[in-house]
Amino acid sequence: MRVPETALGLRDALRRGEITAREAVEAHLARVSEREDLGAFVTVTAEAALAEADAADRRRAETAGDAPLHGVPIAHKDLIDVAGAPTTHGSAAVPHRVAEADDPLVSGLRRAGAISLGKTQVPEFGLTAYSENLVAPPARNPLDPMRTPGGSSGGAAAAVAAALLPFSPASDGGGSIRIPALACGLVGLKPGLDAVPSDLARGARDPFGAPKLTVSGPLARDAADAALLFDAMRGAEHEPSLEAVRRAESLTGLRIGASTASPFASAFPVALAPEARRAFELAVDGLLERGHRVDEADIDYDPSYPEAFAVSWTSGLARLEIEAGSERLLSPLTRAFRERALARTDREHREAGSRLRAFAADAAHQWGHYDAVLTPGLTMLPPRVGAFLGLPPDDDYRLQCEWSPYTSMVNVAGLPAVAVPVLRLPSGQAMGVQLIGRSGGEALLLQLAAQLAAGADRERSAPRPRAGYDCSMNQCSNPAER
C-alpha cells in the first residue's frame, strides 16, 4: 500500500476509497514509531486513533467520506487539550492532567474528519523559538538532527518534515509556526487575528490591553496542503484558500515591498548570514519573474519595541498558578522571566500593552503601502540542540531574537504572514523568507508561497538584481557588513 505524499492527495484518495482511514493511520503511526529519535511526539494515542479510523471508515460507507479532512492523520501541540490525552504544556512544574474535553480547535478539526495521533513536543508554555523542555526529549530537525527544528511548534514541524504527518495544525504567538517552518523547509501560515474563529474565544487583547499575539494556523510541505488545512481550521465552505492556490499561476502585477529592517535592531545586532541573504535575493528574483513589482520598502520601526514586546510576551507568566515548591521545576528562562513579570506593576504591564498597540497601528500603516511585504526568514541556520538551554536566560533570549527578528512584529500587528522555503543548501538545510499580508490576505499569501516554491531553484547561485530592485542598496545587504 502506497500512501500519497501530499495531504491533498491523501485526502482525495481517502474520499475515493483507494485507501482506508485505518490504513492511513497505521502507515503514519508506523512512521512515528520508526522516527522516535526526532522527539517529535510527547504522547502517541495509537489505540484511540485506530478506533477513530475504524469509525471514519464506517461513516464513509454511509456518506461517501465528504468531510473535508476525512480520515487524514494529524496531531496537536502539547499546549492544548485533546480529550483522553495528558496536557503537559511542556512543563515539569504543572500537573499533567488527562483532558476531559477537546479544545475548540481540536473539536473543529475532529468534526472536519481529521484523526489525531497524539501530542507534539513544545517548549515550556510555548515560550521559546526552540522545542526543548524538562518533560521529554528535545525535538530535532529532520534536515539535521543535531539542530533544533525551532519552536514553539518544533515537534509538529519535525513530524511534518519527516512525513510522520501529512500536515499539522499549530499555533503562533511570536513566530511559533513560521520559525519551525523556516527551520525545517516547510510552508507555515500565521493567519490574521480574526481568521480562525476559535482564536478569538478570549478576545483580541490580553488582560493588560496588549494585542493578543497567538493564533492558529497550518504547517505543511507545500502551499496547497497548507491551504487545505487552513480552510478546515476556519470552518470554511468550498475550500476558498485551496481554490486560490490552484489559481496561483495567474497571479501577477502585485506591488511587493522588500525590507530587511527589524524592530529588534535597536536592541540586538540583526545580521544576515550569507545563506539567509541569498534566500532573500532569490525570493526577490522569483517575485520579479512572476511579473510582480518589488520595491525597497523604507520602513522605520519604533525603537521601544524590544522592551515593550518582552514585557507583554512574558506577562502571562505572572498569572500562572504554580504550586508551592514547583518553581524549581521551571526551566531557567521561564523562571527568570516569571520573576520579572511578577515584579512589574499592573501599570507597567499596561504601558507596554499601550506601546505595542501604537506599534501595531504604525507598522500596519507602513506595510499597507504594499500588497505584501517581503522580509528575510531566519538570519542563520538553526542552532544546535542544547545551544539555547546552555546559556544564561538573558543570553538565551538574545540569541532567539537575533535568530528570528522578523516574526513577532506581525503577531503584534495582528496581520497574516507566511513562511516559505526558497533555497536548499548542499548540506540539505533549507532557508526561506517571510511574506506579510494585509488583513484577510491569507489566500493571497498562500498564492505567493506557491509561486515562490514552484520557482525555487535549489542549486543556482544568487540571481542578478533586476529592474525595480537594487540588491546593492542597504535594504538588501548584510547588516553585519555595514
Short mmCIF file of C-alpha atoms in Angstrom, two decimals:
data_model
loop_
_atom_site.label_atom_id
_atom_site.label_comp_id
_atom_site.label_asym_id
_atom_site.label_seq_id
_atom_site.Cartn_x
_atom_site.Cartn_y
_atom_site.Cartn_z
CA MET A 1 0.00 0.00 0.00
CA ARG A 2 1.43 3.36 -1.06
CA VAL A 3 0.28 6.39 0.91
CA PRO A 4 0.11 9.58 -1.21
CA GLU A 5 2.91 12.02 -0.42
CA THR A 6 0.75 15.14 -0.11
CA ALA A 7 -2.06 15.77 2.34
CA LEU A 8 -4.32 16.77 -0.54
CA GLY A 9 -3.51 13.57 -2.41
CA LEU A 10 -4.16 11.53 0.72
CA ARG A 11 -7.48 13.28 1.40
CA ASP A 12 -8.63 12.67 -2.16
CA ALA A 13 -7.53 9.02 -2.08
CA LEU A 14 -9.44 8.53 1.16
CA ARG A 15 -12.54 10.09 -0.37
CA ARG A 16 -12.31 7.83 -3.41
CA GLY A 17 -11.88 4.75 -1.25
CA GLU A 18 -8.43 3.96 -2.67
CA ILE A 19 -7.11 3.81 0.88
CA THR A 20 -8.97 3.38 4.16
CA ALA A 21 -8.64 5.64 7.16
CA ARG A 22 -7.23 2.71 9.15
CA GLU A 23 -4.56 2.14 6.51
CA ALA A 24 -3.63 5.82 6.53
CA VAL A 25 -3.44 5.93 10.32
CA GLU A 26 -1.47 2.69 10.56
CA ALA A 27 1.03 3.90 7.98
CA HIS A 28 1.66 7.16 9.81
CA LEU A 29 1.80 5.50 13.23
CA ALA A 30 4.49 3.21 11.83
CA ARG A 31 6.48 6.24 10.70
CA VAL A 32 6.11 7.84 14.13
CA SER A 33 7.45 4.67 15.73
CA GLU A 34 10.37 4.49 13.29
CA ARG A 35 11.47 8.07 13.98
CA GLU A 36 11.24 8.32 17.75
CA ASP A 37 14.77 9.74 17.57
CA LEU A 38 13.31 13.05 16.37
CA GLY A 39 11.45 13.65 19.63
CA ALA A 40 8.51 14.97 17.61
CA PHE A 41 5.81 13.36 19.77
CA VAL A 42 5.33 13.60 23.52
CA THR A 43 2.25 11.36 23.55
CA VAL A 44 1.07 8.90 20.90
CA THR A 45 -2.60 7.90 21.16
CA ALA A 46 -2.45 4.92 18.81
CA GLU A 47 -5.40 2.98 20.20
CA ALA A 48 -7.74 5.97 20.12
CA ALA A 49 -6.56 6.92 16.62
CA LEU A 50 -7.24 3.45 15.23
CA ALA A 51 -10.69 3.42 16.82
CA GLU A 52 -11.44 6.80 15.21
CA ALA A 53 -10.15 5.49 11.89
CA ASP A 54 -12.48 2.49 12.01
CA ALA A 55 -15.39 4.80 12.80
CA ALA A 56 -14.40 7.04 9.88
CA ASP A 57 -14.36 4.06 7.53
CA ARG A 58 -17.84 3.08 8.67
CA ARG A 59 -19.07 6.64 8.10
CA ARG A 60 -17.58 6.72 4.62
CA ALA A 61 -19.68 3.71 3.69
CA GLU A 62 -22.74 5.82 4.55
CA THR A 63 -21.73 9.37 3.48
CA ALA A 64 -19.01 8.85 0.83
CA GLY A 65 -16.48 10.48 3.16
CA ASP A 66 -17.48 14.04 2.31
CA ALA A 67 -15.88 15.62 5.41
CA PRO A 68 -13.09 17.97 4.25
CA LEU A 69 -10.36 16.04 6.10
CA HIS A 70 -11.97 12.60 6.15
CA GLY A 71 -9.52 10.12 7.66
CA VAL A 72 -6.45 12.38 7.43
CA PRO A 73 -3.99 11.90 10.34
CA ILE A 74 -2.85 14.97 12.28
CA ALA A 75 -1.54 15.74 15.77
CA HIS A 76 -1.82 18.66 18.16
CA LYS A 77 0.74 20.68 20.07
CA ASP A 78 1.03 19.71 23.72
CA LEU A 79 -0.25 23.14 24.71
CA ILE A 80 -3.93 22.45 24.06
CA ASP A 81 -6.35 19.82 25.31
CA VAL A 82 -7.21 16.68 23.39
CA ALA A 83 -9.82 14.58 25.18
CA GLY A 84 -8.28 11.45 26.68
CA ALA A 85 -4.67 12.64 26.39
CA PRO A 86 -2.50 14.36 29.01
CA THR A 87 -1.56 18.00 28.53
CA THR A 88 1.92 18.86 29.83
CA HIS A 89 2.35 22.42 28.48
CA GLY A 90 5.97 21.33 28.15
CA SER A 91 6.50 21.95 31.85
CA ALA A 92 7.55 19.78 34.77
CA ALA A 93 6.18 22.43 37.14
CA VAL A 94 2.47 21.85 36.46
CA PRO A 95 0.28 18.72 36.78
CA HIS A 96 -0.08 16.67 33.60
CA ARG A 97 -3.83 16.13 33.71
CA VAL A 98 -5.69 14.00 31.20
CA ALA A 99 -8.06 16.29 29.33
CA GLU A 100 -11.77 15.61 29.69
CA ALA A 101 -12.77 17.62 26.63
CA ASP A 102 -11.28 18.89 23.39
CA ASP A 103 -10.02 22.40 22.86
CA PRO A 104 -12.35 24.20 20.38
CA LEU A 105 -9.74 23.93 17.62
CA VAL A 106 -9.37 20.20 18.24
CA SER A 107 -13.11 19.60 18.20
CA GLY A 108 -13.46 21.61 14.99
CA LEU A 109 -10.83 19.55 13.19
CA ARG A 110 -12.34 16.36 14.58
CA ARG A 111 -15.68 17.39 13.04
CA ALA A 112 -13.83 18.02 9.78
CA GLY A 113 -12.80 14.36 9.78
CA ALA A 114 -9.17 14.61 10.91
CA ILE A 115 -7.79 11.91 13.21
CA SER A 116 -5.36 12.86 15.97
CA LEU A 117 -2.34 10.60 16.51
CA GLY A 118 -1.28 12.38 19.70
CA LYS A 119 0.55 15.40 21.06
CA THR A 120 3.71 17.02 19.67
CA GLN A 121 6.70 18.45 21.51
CA VAL A 122 6.79 22.11 22.59
CA PRO A 123 8.95 24.33 24.78
CA GLU A 124 7.74 25.18 28.26
CA PHE A 125 4.42 27.04 27.92
CA GLY A 126 5.25 27.62 24.25
CA LEU A 127 7.60 30.45 25.17
CA THR A 128 10.68 29.88 23.05
CA ALA A 129 11.93 29.55 19.48
CA TYR A 130 13.27 26.05 20.22
CA SER A 131 11.40 22.95 21.39
CA GLU A 132 13.26 21.65 24.42
CA ASN A 133 11.94 21.22 27.95
CA LEU A 134 12.35 19.22 31.14
CA VAL A 135 9.48 16.83 30.33
CA ALA A 136 10.56 14.82 27.28
CA PRO A 137 13.48 14.51 24.85
CA PRO A 138 14.07 17.56 22.65
CA ALA A 139 12.52 17.85 19.22
CA ARG A 140 15.14 17.52 16.48
CA ASN A 141 15.31 18.83 12.93
CA PRO A 142 14.88 16.09 10.30
CA LEU A 143 17.16 18.04 7.95
CA ASP A 144 19.95 17.77 10.53
CA PRO A 145 19.04 16.02 13.80
CA MET A 146 21.83 17.84 15.63
CA ARG A 147 19.94 21.10 15.09
CA THR A 148 16.70 22.45 16.53
CA PRO A 149 13.52 22.39 14.43
CA GLY A 150 12.55 25.70 16.02
CA GLY A 151 9.66 26.46 18.31
CA SER A 152 7.26 26.53 19.70
CA SER A 153 5.76 24.21 17.07
CA GLY A 154 9.02 22.30 16.73
CA GLY A 155 7.55 18.85 17.32
CA ALA A 156 4.82 19.48 14.76
CA ALA A 157 7.32 20.78 12.20
CA ALA A 158 9.66 17.84 12.73
CA ALA A 159 6.75 15.44 12.26
CA VAL A 160 5.63 17.09 9.02
CA ALA A 161 9.14 17.49 7.60
CA ALA A 162 9.88 13.80 8.26
CA ALA A 163 6.50 12.72 6.80
CA LEU A 164 5.29 11.37 10.14
CA LEU A 165 2.24 13.54 9.45
CA PRO A 166 0.88 14.89 6.15
CA PHE A 167 0.44 18.30 7.79
CA SER A 168 -0.27 19.67 11.24
CA PRO A 169 -2.22 22.40 12.97
CA ALA A 170 -0.01 24.66 15.05
CA SER A 171 -0.07 28.00 16.86
CA ASP A 172 1.97 31.17 16.56
CA GLY A 173 2.40 33.83 19.27
CA GLY A 174 5.68 35.35 18.11
CA GLY A 175 6.79 33.15 15.23
CA SER A 176 5.91 29.69 16.53
CA ILE A 177 4.59 28.46 13.18
CA ARG A 178 6.93 30.40 10.90
CA ILE A 179 10.20 29.75 12.76
CA PRO A 180 9.82 25.93 12.64
CA ALA A 181 8.60 26.13 9.04
CA LEU A 182 11.70 28.08 8.06
CA ALA A 183 13.98 25.80 10.07
CA CYS A 184 12.53 22.62 8.55
CA GLY A 185 11.86 23.71 4.96
CA LEU A 186 8.05 23.87 5.27
CA VAL A 187 5.27 26.29 4.42
CA GLY A 188 3.88 27.84 7.60
CA LEU A 189 0.94 30.24 7.66
CA LYS A 190 0.27 32.58 10.56
CA PRO A 191 -3.27 33.81 9.88
CA GLY A 192 -4.56 37.20 10.90
CA LEU A 193 -6.06 37.53 14.35
CA ASP A 194 -9.66 37.16 13.20
CA ALA A 195 -9.20 34.40 10.61
CA VAL A 196 -9.71 31.26 12.75
CA PRO A 197 -12.88 31.65 14.86
CA SER A 198 -11.59 29.72 17.88
CA ASP A 199 -8.69 32.16 18.27
CA LEU A 200 -10.94 34.98 19.45
CA ALA A 201 -12.70 32.98 22.17
CA ARG A 202 -10.96 35.09 24.84
CA GLY A 203 -10.98 38.39 22.97
CA ALA A 204 -8.49 40.37 20.89
CA ARG A 205 -6.39 41.73 23.77
CA ASP A 206 -4.66 40.31 26.81
CA PRO A 207 -5.69 41.33 30.37
CA PHE A 208 -3.24 44.27 30.23
CA GLY A 209 -4.58 45.65 26.96
CA ALA A 210 -1.79 44.39 24.70
CA PRO A 211 -2.75 42.92 21.33
CA LYS A 212 -3.49 39.21 21.51
CA LEU A 213 -0.48 37.51 19.96
CA THR A 214 -1.35 33.84 19.49
CA VAL A 215 -3.29 32.46 16.53
CA SER A 216 -3.74 29.01 14.99
CA GLY A 217 -2.51 28.02 11.55
CA PRO A 218 -1.14 25.20 9.39
CA LEU A 219 2.30 23.66 8.89
CA ALA A 220 2.62 21.77 5.61
CA ARG A 221 5.08 20.63 2.97
CA ASP A 222 3.52 22.79 0.25
CA ALA A 223 1.13 25.69 -0.15
CA ALA A 224 -1.81 23.59 -1.35
CA ASP A 225 -1.67 21.37 1.73
CA ALA A 226 -1.39 24.44 3.96
CA ALA A 227 -4.46 25.91 2.25
CA LEU A 228 -6.44 22.69 2.70
CA LEU A 229 -5.76 22.61 6.44
CA PHE A 230 -6.31 26.35 6.88
CA ASP A 231 -9.73 26.12 5.24
CA ALA A 232 -10.65 23.29 7.62
CA MET A 233 -9.34 25.17 10.67
CA ARG A 234 -11.53 28.16 9.91
CA GLY A 235 -14.55 26.03 9.05
CA ALA A 236 -14.71 27.46 5.53
CA GLU A 237 -17.04 26.01 2.94
CA HIS A 238 -15.92 25.26 -0.62
CA GLU A 239 -12.19 25.49 0.32
CA PRO A 240 -11.57 29.09 -0.89
CA SER A 241 -7.87 29.16 0.04
CA LEU A 242 -7.18 25.91 -1.77
CA GLU A 243 -9.00 27.16 -4.85
CA ALA A 244 -6.89 30.34 -4.73
CA VAL A 245 -3.67 28.30 -4.63
CA ARG A 246 -4.84 26.33 -7.65
CA ARG A 247 -5.09 29.66 -9.49
CA ALA A 248 -1.68 30.88 -8.29
CA GLU A 249 -0.09 30.65 -11.75
CA SER A 250 -2.24 33.54 -12.98
CA LEU A 251 -1.37 35.92 -10.13
CA THR A 252 0.79 38.82 -11.31
CA GLY A 253 1.24 42.58 -11.04
CA LEU A 254 1.34 42.91 -7.26
CA ARG A 255 3.38 45.61 -5.55
CA ILE A 256 5.74 43.96 -3.06
CA GLY A 257 7.80 45.89 -0.53
CA ALA A 258 11.11 44.25 0.34
CA SER A 259 12.85 45.04 3.61
CA THR A 260 15.46 43.62 5.94
CA ALA A 261 14.63 46.16 8.64
CA SER A 262 13.71 44.70 12.05
CA PRO A 263 12.35 46.38 15.18
CA PHE A 264 14.84 44.36 17.23
CA ALA A 265 17.77 46.19 15.61
CA SER A 266 17.53 48.88 18.29
CA ALA A 267 18.46 46.30 20.95
CA PHE A 268 20.31 43.43 19.25
CA PRO A 269 22.52 43.03 16.18
CA VAL A 270 20.48 41.82 13.21
CA ALA A 271 22.97 40.25 10.80
CA LEU A 272 22.00 38.07 7.84
CA ALA A 273 24.21 35.06 7.23
CA PRO A 274 25.17 34.60 3.55
CA GLU A 275 22.62 31.83 3.03
CA ALA A 276 19.84 33.97 4.55
CA ARG A 277 20.73 36.90 2.30
CA ARG A 278 20.87 34.57 -0.69
CA ALA A 279 17.38 33.22 0.08
CA PHE A 280 16.07 36.79 0.33
CA GLU A 281 17.60 37.70 -3.04
CA LEU A 282 16.24 34.52 -4.63
CA ALA A 283 12.77 35.47 -3.41
CA VAL A 284 13.11 38.97 -4.86
CA ASP A 285 14.15 37.48 -8.18
CA GLY A 286 11.35 34.91 -8.11
CA LEU A 287 8.70 37.55 -7.49
CA LEU A 288 10.06 39.73 -10.30
CA GLU A 289 9.99 36.74 -12.65
CA ARG A 290 6.29 36.34 -11.87
CA GLY A 291 5.61 39.88 -13.02
CA HIS A 292 5.31 41.49 -9.62
CA ARG A 293 6.88 44.85 -8.83
CA VAL A 294 9.38 44.66 -5.98
CA ASP A 295 10.38 47.95 -4.34
CA GLU A 296 12.71 48.71 -1.49
CA ALA A 297 10.43 49.39 1.48
CA ASP A 298 11.75 52.20 3.65
CA ILE A 299 10.30 51.05 6.97
CA ASP A 300 11.18 52.72 10.25
CA TYR A 301 10.22 50.84 13.42
CA ASP A 302 9.71 52.28 16.91
CA PRO A 303 12.95 51.63 18.86
CA SER A 304 10.97 50.96 22.05
CA TYR A 305 9.56 47.75 20.55
CA PRO A 306 12.05 45.23 22.03
CA GLU A 307 11.37 46.24 25.62
CA ALA A 308 7.60 46.52 25.17
CA PHE A 309 7.41 43.15 23.45
CA ALA A 310 9.50 41.40 26.11
CA VAL A 311 7.20 42.74 28.84
CA SER A 312 3.99 41.71 27.08
CA TRP A 313 5.39 38.39 25.84
CA THR A 314 6.09 37.30 29.40
CA SER A 315 3.18 38.99 31.19
CA GLY A 316 1.16 35.78 31.20
CA LEU A 317 3.80 34.14 33.38
CA ALA A 318 2.69 36.39 36.23
CA ARG A 319 -0.75 34.78 36.10
CA LEU A 320 0.47 31.18 36.11
CA GLU A 321 -0.68 29.09 39.04
CA ILE A 322 2.40 27.19 40.20
CA GLU A 323 2.12 25.02 43.29
CA ALA A 324 4.42 25.77 46.21
CA GLY A 325 7.78 24.12 45.72
CA SER A 326 7.30 23.62 41.98
CA GLU A 327 9.01 26.85 40.89
CA ARG A 328 12.32 24.98 40.94
CA LEU A 329 10.99 22.69 38.20
CA LEU A 330 10.67 25.56 35.73
CA SER A 331 13.35 25.98 33.08
CA PRO A 332 15.89 28.73 33.85
CA LEU A 333 14.46 31.11 31.24
CA THR A 334 10.86 30.62 32.35
CA ARG A 335 11.77 31.07 35.99
CA ALA A 336 13.78 34.25 35.34
CA PHE A 337 11.12 35.84 33.17
CA ARG A 338 8.33 34.86 35.56
CA GLU A 339 10.17 36.56 38.43
CA ARG A 340 10.44 39.73 36.36
CA ALA A 341 6.79 39.59 35.34
CA LEU A 342 5.73 39.22 38.97
CA ALA A 343 7.92 42.17 39.97
CA ARG A 344 6.26 44.53 37.47
CA THR A 345 3.24 46.58 38.42
CA ASP A 346 -0.03 46.39 36.54
CA ARG A 347 0.71 49.89 35.30
CA GLU A 348 3.99 48.76 33.74
CA HIS A 349 2.24 45.87 32.01
CA ARG A 350 -0.49 48.20 30.72
CA GLU A 351 2.07 50.74 29.46
CA ALA A 352 3.82 48.00 27.49
CA GLY A 353 0.48 46.98 26.01
CA SER A 354 -0.22 50.56 25.01
CA ARG A 355 3.16 50.86 23.28
CA LEU A 356 2.50 47.65 21.36
CA ARG A 357 -0.91 48.89 20.21
CA ALA A 358 0.77 52.03 18.87
CA PHE A 359 3.47 49.92 17.21
CA ALA A 360 0.81 47.73 15.59
CA ALA A 361 -1.00 50.71 14.08
CA ASP A 362 2.22 52.26 12.79
CA ALA A 363 3.61 49.03 11.32
CA ALA A 364 0.33 48.17 9.62
CA HIS A 365 0.23 51.68 8.13
CA GLN A 366 3.75 51.36 6.72
CA TRP A 367 3.20 47.84 5.39
CA GLY A 368 -0.16 48.90 3.96
CA HIS A 369 1.52 50.76 1.08
CA TYR A 370 2.13 47.34 -0.47
CA ASP A 371 0.07 44.29 -1.40
CA ALA A 372 2.60 42.25 0.60
CA VAL A 373 5.92 42.85 2.35
CA LEU A 374 8.88 40.51 1.88
CA THR A 375 11.36 40.04 4.73
CA PRO A 376 14.10 37.51 5.39
CA GLY A 377 13.03 34.43 7.32
CA LEU A 378 15.66 33.42 9.86
CA THR A 379 19.02 35.18 9.97
CA MET A 380 21.07 31.98 10.07
CA LEU A 381 20.83 28.20 10.13
CA PRO A 382 19.10 26.62 13.15
CA PRO A 383 21.36 26.41 16.22
CA ARG A 384 22.26 23.04 17.63
CA VAL A 385 20.01 21.28 20.13
CA GLY A 386 21.06 22.44 23.59
CA ALA A 387 22.62 25.70 22.39
CA PHE A 388 19.88 27.84 23.93
CA LEU A 389 19.41 25.94 27.19
CA GLY A 390 23.15 26.06 27.79
CA LEU A 391 23.04 29.86 28.02
CA PRO A 392 22.04 32.18 30.88
CA PRO A 393 18.40 33.31 30.44
CA ASP A 394 19.19 36.76 29.02
CA ASP A 395 21.66 35.32 26.50
CA ASP A 396 19.14 32.61 25.60
CA TYR A 397 16.52 35.27 24.84
CA ARG A 398 19.03 37.41 22.95
CA LEU A 399 20.00 34.50 20.67
CA GLN A 400 16.34 33.82 19.95
CA CYS A 401 15.80 37.46 18.94
CA GLU A 402 18.95 37.52 16.80
CA TRP A 403 17.92 34.30 15.04
CA SER A 404 14.33 35.34 14.39
CA PRO A 405 13.99 39.15 14.43
CA TYR A 406 11.23 39.37 11.81
CA THR A 407 8.33 37.32 13.15
CA SER A 408 6.91 38.72 16.40
CA MET A 409 6.14 42.13 14.91
CA VAL A 410 3.50 40.54 12.70
CA ASN A 411 1.78 38.97 15.71
CA VAL A 412 1.64 42.37 17.37
CA ALA A 413 0.08 43.86 14.24
CA GLY A 414 -2.49 41.04 14.05
CA LEU A 415 -1.84 40.53 10.33
CA PRO A 416 -1.24 37.34 8.33
CA ALA A 417 2.21 36.15 7.27
CA VAL A 418 3.58 33.08 5.55
CA ALA A 419 6.98 31.41 5.75
CA VAL A 420 8.12 29.68 2.57
CA PRO A 421 11.33 27.80 1.72
CA VAL A 422 13.16 29.09 -1.35
CA LEU A 423 16.62 27.56 -1.05
CA ARG A 424 18.03 24.13 -0.28
CA LEU A 425 21.70 24.11 0.67
CA PRO A 426 24.16 21.33 -0.25
CA SER A 427 24.00 20.23 3.40
CA GLY A 428 20.28 19.58 3.00
CA GLN A 429 19.31 22.51 5.20
CA ALA A 430 16.63 24.91 3.98
CA MET A 431 16.45 28.69 4.00
CA GLY A 432 13.33 30.71 3.38
CA VAL A 433 11.61 34.06 3.58
CA GLN A 434 8.53 35.65 5.10
CA LEU A 435 5.72 37.46 3.33
CA ILE A 436 3.42 39.75 5.34
CA GLY A 437 -0.07 40.44 4.03
CA ARG A 438 -2.99 42.72 4.63
CA SER A 439 -5.92 41.82 6.85
CA GLY A 440 -7.80 38.96 5.23
CA GLY A 441 -4.93 38.30 2.83
CA GLU A 442 -4.16 34.70 3.78
CA ALA A 443 -5.18 33.25 0.41
CA LEU A 444 -3.04 35.78 -1.45
CA LEU A 445 -0.04 34.91 0.72
CA LEU A 446 -0.53 31.22 0.00
CA GLN A 447 -0.66 32.00 -3.72
CA LEU A 448 2.66 33.85 -3.45
CA ALA A 449 4.10 30.97 -1.42
CA ALA A 450 3.06 28.58 -4.18
CA GLN A 451 4.72 30.78 -6.78
CA LEU A 452 7.98 31.05 -4.86
CA ALA A 453 8.10 27.35 -4.07
CA ALA A 454 7.38 26.40 -7.68
CA GLY A 455 10.08 28.72 -8.98
CA ALA A 456 12.77 27.95 -6.42
CA ASP A 457 15.93 26.56 -7.97
CA ARG A 458 17.79 24.91 -5.15
CA GLU A 459 21.15 24.76 -6.86
CA ARG A 460 21.60 28.07 -8.67
CA SER A 461 23.72 30.88 -7.33
CA ALA A 462 22.27 34.17 -6.15
CA PRO A 463 20.49 35.95 -9.03
CA ARG A 464 21.45 39.22 -10.56
CA PRO A 465 19.29 42.12 -9.34
CA ARG A 466 16.59 43.01 -11.82
CA ALA A 467 14.88 46.25 -12.71
CA GLY A 468 12.78 47.56 -9.85
CA TYR A 469 15.01 46.42 -7.00
CA ASP A 470 18.70 47.00 -6.34
CA CYS A 471 20.32 44.43 -4.08
CA SER A 472 23.27 46.75 -3.60
CA MET A 473 21.04 49.01 -1.51
CA ASN A 474 21.15 48.80 2.26
CA GLN A 475 17.83 47.01 2.46
CA CYS A 476 19.29 44.02 0.56
CA SER A 477 22.73 44.00 2.17
CA ASN A 478 24.13 42.06 5.09
CA PRO A 479 23.81 44.26 8.20
CA ALA A 480 27.00 42.64 9.51
CA GLU A 481 28.92 44.25 6.63
CA ARG A 482 27.57 47.78 7.06
#
